[in-house]
XYZ file of C-alpha atoms in Angstrom:
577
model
C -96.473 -20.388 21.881
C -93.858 -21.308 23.795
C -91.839 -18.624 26.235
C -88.443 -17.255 24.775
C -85.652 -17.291 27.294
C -84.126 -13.948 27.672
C -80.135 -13.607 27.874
C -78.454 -11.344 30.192
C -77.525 -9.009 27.400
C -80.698 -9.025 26.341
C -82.058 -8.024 29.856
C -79.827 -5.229 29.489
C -81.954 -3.457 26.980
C -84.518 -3.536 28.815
C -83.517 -3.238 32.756
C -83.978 0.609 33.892
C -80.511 0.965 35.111
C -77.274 -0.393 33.926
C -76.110 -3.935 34.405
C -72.365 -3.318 35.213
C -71.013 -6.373 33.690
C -72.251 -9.006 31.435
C -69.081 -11.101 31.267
C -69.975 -14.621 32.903
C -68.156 -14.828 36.585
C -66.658 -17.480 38.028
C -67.432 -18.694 41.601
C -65.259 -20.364 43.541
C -66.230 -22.437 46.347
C -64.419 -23.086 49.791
C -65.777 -25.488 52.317
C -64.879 -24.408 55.423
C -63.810 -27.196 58.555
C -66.522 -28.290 59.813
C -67.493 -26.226 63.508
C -69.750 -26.548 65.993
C -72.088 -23.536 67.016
C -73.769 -23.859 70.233
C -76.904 -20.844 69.771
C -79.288 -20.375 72.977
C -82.571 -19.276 71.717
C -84.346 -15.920 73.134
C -87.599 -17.283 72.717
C -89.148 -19.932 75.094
C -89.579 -23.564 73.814
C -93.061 -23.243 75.439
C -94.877 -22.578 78.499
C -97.099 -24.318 80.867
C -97.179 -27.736 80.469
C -95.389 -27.511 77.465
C -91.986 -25.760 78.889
C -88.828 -28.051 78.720
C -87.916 -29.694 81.878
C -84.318 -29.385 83.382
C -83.910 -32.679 81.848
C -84.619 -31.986 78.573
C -82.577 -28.972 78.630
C -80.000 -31.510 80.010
C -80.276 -33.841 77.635
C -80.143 -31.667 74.443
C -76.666 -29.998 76.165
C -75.261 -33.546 76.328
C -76.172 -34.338 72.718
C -75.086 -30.963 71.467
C -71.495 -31.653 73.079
C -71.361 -35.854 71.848
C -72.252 -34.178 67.862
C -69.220 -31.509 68.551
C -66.547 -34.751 69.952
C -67.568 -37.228 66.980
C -67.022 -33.954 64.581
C -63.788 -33.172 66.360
C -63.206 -37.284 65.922
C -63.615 -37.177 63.154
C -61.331 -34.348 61.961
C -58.481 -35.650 64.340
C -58.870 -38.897 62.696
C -58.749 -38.046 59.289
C -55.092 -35.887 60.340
C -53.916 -39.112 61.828
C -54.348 -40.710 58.839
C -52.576 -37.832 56.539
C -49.756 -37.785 58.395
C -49.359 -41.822 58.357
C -50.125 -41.878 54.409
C -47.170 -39.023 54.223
C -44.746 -40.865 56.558
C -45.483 -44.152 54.329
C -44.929 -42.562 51.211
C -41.565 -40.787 52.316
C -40.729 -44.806 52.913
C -41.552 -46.190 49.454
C -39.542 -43.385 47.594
C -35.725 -44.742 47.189
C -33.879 -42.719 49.358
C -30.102 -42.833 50.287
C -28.598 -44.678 53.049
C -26.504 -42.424 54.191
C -28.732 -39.597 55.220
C -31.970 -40.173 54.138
C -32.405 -37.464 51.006
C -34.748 -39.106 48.026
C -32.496 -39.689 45.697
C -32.187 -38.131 42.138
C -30.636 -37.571 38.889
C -31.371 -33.788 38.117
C -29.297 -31.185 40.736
C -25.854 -32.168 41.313
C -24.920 -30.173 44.063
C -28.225 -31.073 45.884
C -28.612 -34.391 48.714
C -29.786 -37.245 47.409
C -28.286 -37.034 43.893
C -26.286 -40.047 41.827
C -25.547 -40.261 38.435
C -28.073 -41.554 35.485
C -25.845 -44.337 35.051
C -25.556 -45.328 38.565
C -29.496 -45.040 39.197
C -30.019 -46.802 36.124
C -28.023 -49.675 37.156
C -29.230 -50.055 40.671
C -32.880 -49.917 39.492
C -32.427 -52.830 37.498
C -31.177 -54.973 39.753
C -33.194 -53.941 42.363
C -30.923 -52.333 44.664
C -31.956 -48.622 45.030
C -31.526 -49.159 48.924
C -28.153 -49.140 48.871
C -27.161 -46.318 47.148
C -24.734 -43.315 48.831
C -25.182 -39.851 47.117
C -22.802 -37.339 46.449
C -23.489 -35.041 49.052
C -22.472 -38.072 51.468
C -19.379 -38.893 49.739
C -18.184 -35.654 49.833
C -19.233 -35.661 54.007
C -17.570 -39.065 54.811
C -13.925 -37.250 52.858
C -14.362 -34.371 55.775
C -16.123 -31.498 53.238
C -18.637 -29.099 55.093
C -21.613 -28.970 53.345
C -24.594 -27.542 54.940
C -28.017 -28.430 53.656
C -30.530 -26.780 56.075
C -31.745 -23.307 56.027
C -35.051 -21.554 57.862
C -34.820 -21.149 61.751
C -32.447 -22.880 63.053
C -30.546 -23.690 59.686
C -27.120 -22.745 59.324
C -25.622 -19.865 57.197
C -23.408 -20.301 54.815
C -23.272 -22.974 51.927
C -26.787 -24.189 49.951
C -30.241 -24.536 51.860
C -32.016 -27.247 50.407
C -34.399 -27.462 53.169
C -35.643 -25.755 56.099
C -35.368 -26.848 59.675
C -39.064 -26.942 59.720
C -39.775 -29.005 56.738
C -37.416 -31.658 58.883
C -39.522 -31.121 61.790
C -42.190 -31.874 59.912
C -41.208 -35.466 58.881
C -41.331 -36.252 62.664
C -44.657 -35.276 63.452
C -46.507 -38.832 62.703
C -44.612 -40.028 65.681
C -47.129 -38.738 67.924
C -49.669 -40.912 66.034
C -47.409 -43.921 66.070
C -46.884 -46.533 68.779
C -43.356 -46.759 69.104
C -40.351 -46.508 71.478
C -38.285 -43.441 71.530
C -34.978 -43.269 72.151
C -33.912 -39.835 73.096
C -30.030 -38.673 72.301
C -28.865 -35.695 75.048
C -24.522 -34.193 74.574
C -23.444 -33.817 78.321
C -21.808 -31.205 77.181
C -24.375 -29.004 76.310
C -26.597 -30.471 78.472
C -29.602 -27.981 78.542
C -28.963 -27.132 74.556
C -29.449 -30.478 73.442
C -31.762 -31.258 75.877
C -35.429 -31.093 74.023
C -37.886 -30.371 76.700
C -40.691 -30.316 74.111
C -39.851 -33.641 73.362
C -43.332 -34.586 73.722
C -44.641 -32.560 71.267
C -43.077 -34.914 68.919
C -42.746 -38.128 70.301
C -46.539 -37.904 72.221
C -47.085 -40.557 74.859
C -44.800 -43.097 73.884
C -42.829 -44.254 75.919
C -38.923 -43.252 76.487
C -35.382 -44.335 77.036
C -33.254 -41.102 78.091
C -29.160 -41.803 76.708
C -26.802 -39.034 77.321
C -23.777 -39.084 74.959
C -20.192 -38.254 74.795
C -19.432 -39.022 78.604
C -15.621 -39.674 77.424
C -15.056 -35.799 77.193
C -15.838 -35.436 80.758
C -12.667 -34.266 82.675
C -10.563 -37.168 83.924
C -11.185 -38.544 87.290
C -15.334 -37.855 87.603
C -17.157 -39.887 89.377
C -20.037 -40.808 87.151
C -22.564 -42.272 90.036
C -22.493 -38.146 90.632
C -23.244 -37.623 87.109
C -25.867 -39.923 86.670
C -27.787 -38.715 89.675
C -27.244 -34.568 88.637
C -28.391 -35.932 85.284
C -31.524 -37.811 86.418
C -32.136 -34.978 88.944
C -31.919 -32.293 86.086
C -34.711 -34.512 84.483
C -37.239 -34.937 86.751
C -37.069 -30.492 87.124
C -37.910 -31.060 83.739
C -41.283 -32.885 84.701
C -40.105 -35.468 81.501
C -41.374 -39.207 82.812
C -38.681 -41.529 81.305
C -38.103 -44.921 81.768
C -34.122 -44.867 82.273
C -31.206 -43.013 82.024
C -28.128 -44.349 80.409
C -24.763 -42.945 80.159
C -23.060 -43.777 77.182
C -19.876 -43.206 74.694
C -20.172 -43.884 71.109
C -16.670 -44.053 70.460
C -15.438 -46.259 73.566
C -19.178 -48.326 73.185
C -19.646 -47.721 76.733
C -22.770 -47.960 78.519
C -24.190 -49.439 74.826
C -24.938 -52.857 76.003
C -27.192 -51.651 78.438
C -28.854 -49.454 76.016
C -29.305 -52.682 73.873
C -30.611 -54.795 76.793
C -33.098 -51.732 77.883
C -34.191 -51.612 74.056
C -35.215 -55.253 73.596
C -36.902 -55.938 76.661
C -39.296 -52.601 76.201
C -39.880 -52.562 72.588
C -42.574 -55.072 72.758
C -43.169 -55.052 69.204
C -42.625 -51.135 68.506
C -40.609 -49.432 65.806
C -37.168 -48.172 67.795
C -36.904 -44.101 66.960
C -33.613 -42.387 68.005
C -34.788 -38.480 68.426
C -32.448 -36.039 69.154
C -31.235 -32.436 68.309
C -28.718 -31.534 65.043
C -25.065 -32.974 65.929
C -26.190 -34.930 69.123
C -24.475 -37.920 67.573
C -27.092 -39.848 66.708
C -25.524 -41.838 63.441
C -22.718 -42.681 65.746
C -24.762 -44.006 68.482
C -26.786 -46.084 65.720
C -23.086 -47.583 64.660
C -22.229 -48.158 68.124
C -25.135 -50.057 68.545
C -25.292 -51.824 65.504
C -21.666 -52.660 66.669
C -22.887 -53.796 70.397
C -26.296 -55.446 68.613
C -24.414 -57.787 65.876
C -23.047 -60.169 68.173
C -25.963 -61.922 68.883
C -27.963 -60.642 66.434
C -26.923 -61.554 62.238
C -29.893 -59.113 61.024
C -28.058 -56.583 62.803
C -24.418 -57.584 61.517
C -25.817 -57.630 58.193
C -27.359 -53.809 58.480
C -23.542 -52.450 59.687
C -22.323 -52.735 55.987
C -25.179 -49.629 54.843
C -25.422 -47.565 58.195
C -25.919 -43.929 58.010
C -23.491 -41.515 57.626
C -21.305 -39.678 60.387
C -20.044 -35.865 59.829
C -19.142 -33.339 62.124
C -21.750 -31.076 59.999
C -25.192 -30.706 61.870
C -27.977 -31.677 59.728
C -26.214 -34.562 58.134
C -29.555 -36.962 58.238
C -32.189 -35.102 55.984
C -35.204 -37.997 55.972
C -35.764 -40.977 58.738
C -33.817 -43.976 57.641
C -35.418 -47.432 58.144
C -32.527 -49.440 59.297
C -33.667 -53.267 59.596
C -31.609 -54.756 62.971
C -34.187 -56.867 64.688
C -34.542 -60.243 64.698
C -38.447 -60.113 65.821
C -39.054 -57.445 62.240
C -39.148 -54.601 63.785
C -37.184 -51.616 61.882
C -34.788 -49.114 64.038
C -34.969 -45.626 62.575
C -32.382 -42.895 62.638
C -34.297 -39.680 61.879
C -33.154 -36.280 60.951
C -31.906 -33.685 64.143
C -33.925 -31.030 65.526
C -32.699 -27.987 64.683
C -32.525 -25.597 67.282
C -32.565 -21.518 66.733
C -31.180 -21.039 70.245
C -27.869 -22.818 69.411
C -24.526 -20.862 68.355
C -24.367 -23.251 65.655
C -27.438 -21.619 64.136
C -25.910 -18.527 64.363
C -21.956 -18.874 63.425
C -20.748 -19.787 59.846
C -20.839 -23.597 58.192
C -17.333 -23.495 57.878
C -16.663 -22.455 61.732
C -19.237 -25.215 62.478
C -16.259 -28.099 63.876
C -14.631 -25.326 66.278
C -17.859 -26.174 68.515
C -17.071 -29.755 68.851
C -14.497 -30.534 71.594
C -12.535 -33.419 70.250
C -10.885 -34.758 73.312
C -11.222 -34.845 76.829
C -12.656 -31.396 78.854
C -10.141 -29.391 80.945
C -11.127 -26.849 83.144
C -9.671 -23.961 82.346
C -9.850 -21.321 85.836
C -9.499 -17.559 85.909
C -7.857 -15.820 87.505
C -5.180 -18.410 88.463
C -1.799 -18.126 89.768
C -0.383 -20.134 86.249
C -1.766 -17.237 83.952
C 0.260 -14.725 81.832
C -2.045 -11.981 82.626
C -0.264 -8.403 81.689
C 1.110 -6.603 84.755
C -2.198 -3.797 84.933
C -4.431 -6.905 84.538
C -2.528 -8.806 87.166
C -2.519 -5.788 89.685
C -5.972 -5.275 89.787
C -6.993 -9.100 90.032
C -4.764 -9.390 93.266
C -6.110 -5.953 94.079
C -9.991 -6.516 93.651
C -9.912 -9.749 91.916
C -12.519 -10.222 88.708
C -14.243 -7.019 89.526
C -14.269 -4.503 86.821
C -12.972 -7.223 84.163
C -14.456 -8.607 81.427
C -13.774 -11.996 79.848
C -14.235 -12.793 76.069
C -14.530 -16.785 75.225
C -14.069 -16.399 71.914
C -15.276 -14.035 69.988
C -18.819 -15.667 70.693
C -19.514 -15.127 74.646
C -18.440 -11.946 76.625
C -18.691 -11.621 80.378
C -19.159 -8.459 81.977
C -17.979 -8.835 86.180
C -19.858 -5.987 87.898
C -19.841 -6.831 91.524
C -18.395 -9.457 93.432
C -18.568 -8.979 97.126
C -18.272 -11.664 100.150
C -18.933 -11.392 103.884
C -16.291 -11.727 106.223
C -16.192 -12.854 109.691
C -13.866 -12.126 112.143
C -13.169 -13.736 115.530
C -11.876 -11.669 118.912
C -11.795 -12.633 122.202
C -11.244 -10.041 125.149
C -10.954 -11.151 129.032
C -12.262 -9.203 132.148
C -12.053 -9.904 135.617
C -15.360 -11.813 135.825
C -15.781 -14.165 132.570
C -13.848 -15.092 129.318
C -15.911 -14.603 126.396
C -16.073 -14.289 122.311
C -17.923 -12.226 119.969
C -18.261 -11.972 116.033
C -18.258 -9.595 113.827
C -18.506 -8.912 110.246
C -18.572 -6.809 107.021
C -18.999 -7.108 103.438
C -15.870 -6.246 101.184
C -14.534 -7.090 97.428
C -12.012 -9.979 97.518
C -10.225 -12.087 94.909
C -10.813 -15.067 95.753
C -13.577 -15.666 93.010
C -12.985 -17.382 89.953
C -14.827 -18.521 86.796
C -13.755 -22.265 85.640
C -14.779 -22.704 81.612
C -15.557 -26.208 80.129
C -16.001 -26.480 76.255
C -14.217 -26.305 73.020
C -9.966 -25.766 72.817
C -10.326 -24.145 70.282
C -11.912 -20.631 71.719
C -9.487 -18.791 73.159
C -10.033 -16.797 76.172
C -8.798 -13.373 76.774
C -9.473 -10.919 79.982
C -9.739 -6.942 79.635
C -10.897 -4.083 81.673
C -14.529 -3.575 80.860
C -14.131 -0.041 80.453
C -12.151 -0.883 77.399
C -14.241 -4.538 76.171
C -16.576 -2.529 73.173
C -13.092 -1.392 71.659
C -11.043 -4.523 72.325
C -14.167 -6.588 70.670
C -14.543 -4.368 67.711
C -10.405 -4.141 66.740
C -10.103 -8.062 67.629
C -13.206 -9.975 66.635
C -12.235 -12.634 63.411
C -8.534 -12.163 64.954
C -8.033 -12.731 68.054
C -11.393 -13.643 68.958
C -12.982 -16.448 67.032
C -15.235 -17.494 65.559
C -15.574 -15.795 63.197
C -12.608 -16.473 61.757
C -11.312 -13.742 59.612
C -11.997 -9.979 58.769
C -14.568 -10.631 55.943
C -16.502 -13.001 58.263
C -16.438 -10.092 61.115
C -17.615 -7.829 58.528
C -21.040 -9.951 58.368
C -21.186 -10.848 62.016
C -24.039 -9.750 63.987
C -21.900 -9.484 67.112
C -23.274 -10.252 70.702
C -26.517 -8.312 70.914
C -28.084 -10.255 73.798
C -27.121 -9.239 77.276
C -28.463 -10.797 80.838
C -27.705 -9.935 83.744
C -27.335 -12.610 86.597
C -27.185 -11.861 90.076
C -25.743 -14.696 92.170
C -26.147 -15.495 96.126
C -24.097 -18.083 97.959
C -23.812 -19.264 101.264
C -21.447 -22.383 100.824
C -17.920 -21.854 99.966
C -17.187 -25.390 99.844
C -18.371 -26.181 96.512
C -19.353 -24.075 93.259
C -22.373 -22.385 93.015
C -23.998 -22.679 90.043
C -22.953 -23.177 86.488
C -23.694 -20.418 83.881
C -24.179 -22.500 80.705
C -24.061 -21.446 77.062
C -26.416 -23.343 74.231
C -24.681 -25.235 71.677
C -21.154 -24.145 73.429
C -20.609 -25.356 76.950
C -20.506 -23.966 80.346
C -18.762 -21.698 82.403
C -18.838 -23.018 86.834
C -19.082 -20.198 89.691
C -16.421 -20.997 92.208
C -16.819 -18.619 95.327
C -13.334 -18.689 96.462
C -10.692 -20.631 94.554
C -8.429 -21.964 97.351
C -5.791 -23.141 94.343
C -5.920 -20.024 93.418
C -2.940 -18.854 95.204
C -4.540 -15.645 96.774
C -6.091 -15.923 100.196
C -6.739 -12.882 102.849
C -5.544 -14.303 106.134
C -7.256 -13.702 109.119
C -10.801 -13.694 108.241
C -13.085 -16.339 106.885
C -15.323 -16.398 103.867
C -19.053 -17.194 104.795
C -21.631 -15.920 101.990
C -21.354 -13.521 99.303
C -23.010 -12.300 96.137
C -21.978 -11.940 92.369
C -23.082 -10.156 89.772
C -22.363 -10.642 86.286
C -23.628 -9.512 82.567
C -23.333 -12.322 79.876
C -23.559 -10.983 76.133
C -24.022 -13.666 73.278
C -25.699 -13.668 70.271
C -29.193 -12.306 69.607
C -31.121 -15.823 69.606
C -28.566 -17.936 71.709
C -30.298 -19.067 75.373
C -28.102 -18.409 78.857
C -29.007 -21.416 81.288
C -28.369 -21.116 85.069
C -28.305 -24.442 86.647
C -26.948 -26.166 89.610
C -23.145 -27.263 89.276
C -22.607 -30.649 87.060
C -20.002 -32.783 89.203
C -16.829 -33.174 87.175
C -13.403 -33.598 88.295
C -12.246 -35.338 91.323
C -12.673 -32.854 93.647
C -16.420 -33.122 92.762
C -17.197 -36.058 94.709
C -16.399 -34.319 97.820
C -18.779 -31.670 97.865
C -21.633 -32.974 95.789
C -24.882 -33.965 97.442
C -27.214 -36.907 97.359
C -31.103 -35.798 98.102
C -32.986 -37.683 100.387
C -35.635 -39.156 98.619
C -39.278 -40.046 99.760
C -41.294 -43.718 99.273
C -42.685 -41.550 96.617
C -40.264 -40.328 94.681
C -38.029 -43.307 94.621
C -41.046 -45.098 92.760
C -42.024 -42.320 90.143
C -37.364 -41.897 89.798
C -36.429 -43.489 86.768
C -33.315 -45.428 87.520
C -29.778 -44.814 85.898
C -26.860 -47.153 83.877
C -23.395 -46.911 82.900
């Protein structure tokens, strides 16, 4: 007789203690990555004869670590090969020309859509490519619409996707052999700058261009520029293979970008990185422009180029842009989006007061041209910035605390025996010190006594001091909750010493005595000093403190040219214009 099978409810009438439940349960599974676990063993292998030798012991180390690398290998590999099959697949989905978005027929209001009619159309005749959605149509009329939200998105307006999702679409390019072409705005120099660029781009190699050199005040001498710039780089410990000064809008400095291009690209997909409103769609026209001259693939790519707007975030996928003769593809890819910008932090609509739109002026306080009221101009001839604070908008507020400079005086006396001189000298406050701003017209700047700043900023921010413009704005603002203090020593009054520069705004130069000013304290001479300052910004926005940038004519005069070693001269990438 064969056994009968018992079922678990049947067990339960005859089990001594309760079975809690009967109900089947289902398991679920996870396999876990796959880890190496080095475990030394307590007991001895043997003893005697029989003991492991130091070469054995050697030997089994070795081929514990080569099974952990062809594990890790193998991992690594298969993550390569994810991100490549992603990156591919982003590629084969019609997209729009304009800025990259997949395109659609569902949300209206979202990038990437057309009509059914339109999509229809182009499908059947095979031309999907070149399509423009609405969201771009609307941005090449002037509209404001915003698109990316997360950290480093921008308030205001829909969030279709998050600044890391577009970060995200980047990361094959460390897997990729390519040449990178990396987008830096002079004017906000260290903002824009990316020093993490590797972390994206890997070890490919790297053409540096900075942009928008044609809003540097008249008259600078660019050879200074270029070799601040390529000095500010190598601080930066980023190996690049040249610098290039450019302007999208006068194509200047393009045709050496071109020539630089073709002879390094040996082959290699051409990637133009940079951060959100860099300008790189209108460096990609500029050098389609500059390209299509000798080159009819590039001539014929001008008619779909991306799209330009003054709204960061514009470019929402990498666009595959087809301007080489040799095959190779030239791809404009969506901006890094950068928390620690005061675009990330101000309204979409108060978005194109950061962009200058003409040429830089420095604008210096305290100066002798200023309608300053009469308390305000009594104490600056009295004690000069001391005890004032400055608002640049309603978006950066300057607090001067101290401001003190050492002052030497010369005296002679005679006696019957010898002639002779002595020095002597004291610190004292004088008013000789002035701040010189550089950035955006549009931000006003106002001066009050600090004692009164918290009240004037409360009763005038969304007024007087914008952005934000308007009460209902100020209402929502989160007002300058970051504050650093900077203390500043000099001992050259010849030349500024240092600029104080804001992300995603501009920059603010240190000017130890202002000799246009039209204050001076005859009879003694200005030889060191030291300033002290609190900046207040918004909560996430960085405060740089670099070493003057060389604009305006009086620039050449005082700036310096390092000596360089054998050594450095052959590691110093070289600079264009």
């Amino acid at each position: 007789m064969a056994p009968k099978l018992l079922s678990l409810s049947s067990l339960s009438s005859i089990c001594p203690f309760p079975i809690p439940n009967s109900s089947p349960i289902n398991y679920k599974f996870h396999t876990p990555k796959p880890t190496l676990i080095l475990c030394k063993s307590t007991e001895p292998d043997g003893c005697g004869a029989a003991a492991p030798t130091r070469g054995d012991i050697y030997l089994q180390r070795q081929q514990s670590v080569a099974a952990s690398s062809s594990v890790l290998a193998t991992t690594k590999k298969k993550k390569k090969k994810k991100d490549k099959m992603m990156f591919q697949a982003s590629n084969l989905a019609p997209c729009c020309y304009g800025c990259g978005a997949p395109l659609h027929t569902s949300q209206v209001d979202a990038p990437g859509f057309v009509d059914q009619e339109t999509y229809d159309l182009k499908k059947k005749h095979h031309q999907l490519g070149k399509i423009l959605c609405g969201r771009c149509r609307l941005l090449s009329h002037g509209h404001m619409i915003t698109a990316v939200g997360g950290n480093g998105g921008y308030s205001g307006g829909n969030q279709f996707v998050s600044a890391e999702e577009l970060r995200e679409k980047l990361s094959h390019l460390r897997n990729e052999k390519a040449l990178i072409v990396k987008l830096v705005d002079i004017v906000d120099f260290n903002g824009s700058f990316l020093a993490r660029v590797r972390d994206l781009s890997g070890g490919n190699p790297i053409i540096l261009v900075i942009t928008k050199v044609d809003l540097l005040p008249k008259e600078t001498d660019l050879n200074c520029i270029g070799d601040w710039v390529v000095e500010a780089t190598m601080k930066k410990k980023l190996n690049v293979l040249s610098v290039h000064l450019t302007s999208s809008k006068s194509l200047v400095g393009i045709a050496g970008v071109v020539s630089e291009i073709q002879k390094e690209k040996k082959g290699r997909d051409v990637y133009i990185l940079g951060s959100a409103n860099v300008g790189k769609s209108a460096f990609i026209t500029a050098l389609l422009n500059t390209m299509s001259y000798k080159d009819p693939v590039a001539a014929s790519a001008r008619k779909y180029k991306p799209i330009q707007s003054a709204v960061p975030g514009t470019t929402l996928g990498p666009i595959a842009i087809d301007a080489f003769l040799g095959g190779e593809k030239l791809y404009d890819t969506p901006g890094v989006h950068l928390h620690h910008r005061q675009a990330a932090v101000i309204h979409a609509e108060d978005l194109p007061v950061l962009a200058p739109q003409s040429r830089l002026r420095g604008r210096a306080f305290p100066s002798s041209g200023l309608n300053l009221s009469s308390e305000i101009a009594d104490r600056v001839r009295s004690s000069g910035l001391s005890g004032l604070s400055i608002f640049w908008g309603g978006l950066v507020r300057i607090d001067v605390l101290k401001v003190s400079h050492k002052n030497v005086f010369a005296f002679a006396y005679i006696s019957s025996l010898n002639q002779s001189f002595s020095i002597g000298g004291h610190f004292q406050v004088l008013p000789e010190t002035c701040l010189t701003f550089y950035g955006p017209k549009a931000l006003q700047i106002h001066i009050v006594p600090t004692e009164e700043a918290d009240e004037f900023y409360q009763k005038e921010v969304g007024v007087l001091l914008t952005p934000p413009n308007g009460k209902d704005k100020a209402e929502d603002w989160m007002g300058l909750e970051t504050k650093r203090q900077l203390q500043i020593k000099y001992e050259d009054i010849e030349k500024p010493t240092c600029d104080v520069a804001i992300s995603g705004l501009g920059w603010f130069s240190v000017v130890p005595v202002n000799k246009s000013a039209g204050i001076s304290n005859p009879g003694s001479e200005v030889t060191a000093g030291e300033l002290t300052f609190v900046v207040h910004v918004p909560k996430p926005v960085e405060i740089f403190v670099r070493p003057p940038m060389p604009v305006g004519k009086a620039a050449g005069q005082w700036y310096d040219y390092r000596e360089l070693t054998e050594e450095e001269l052959e590691v110093r990438p070289k600079w264009f214009f």
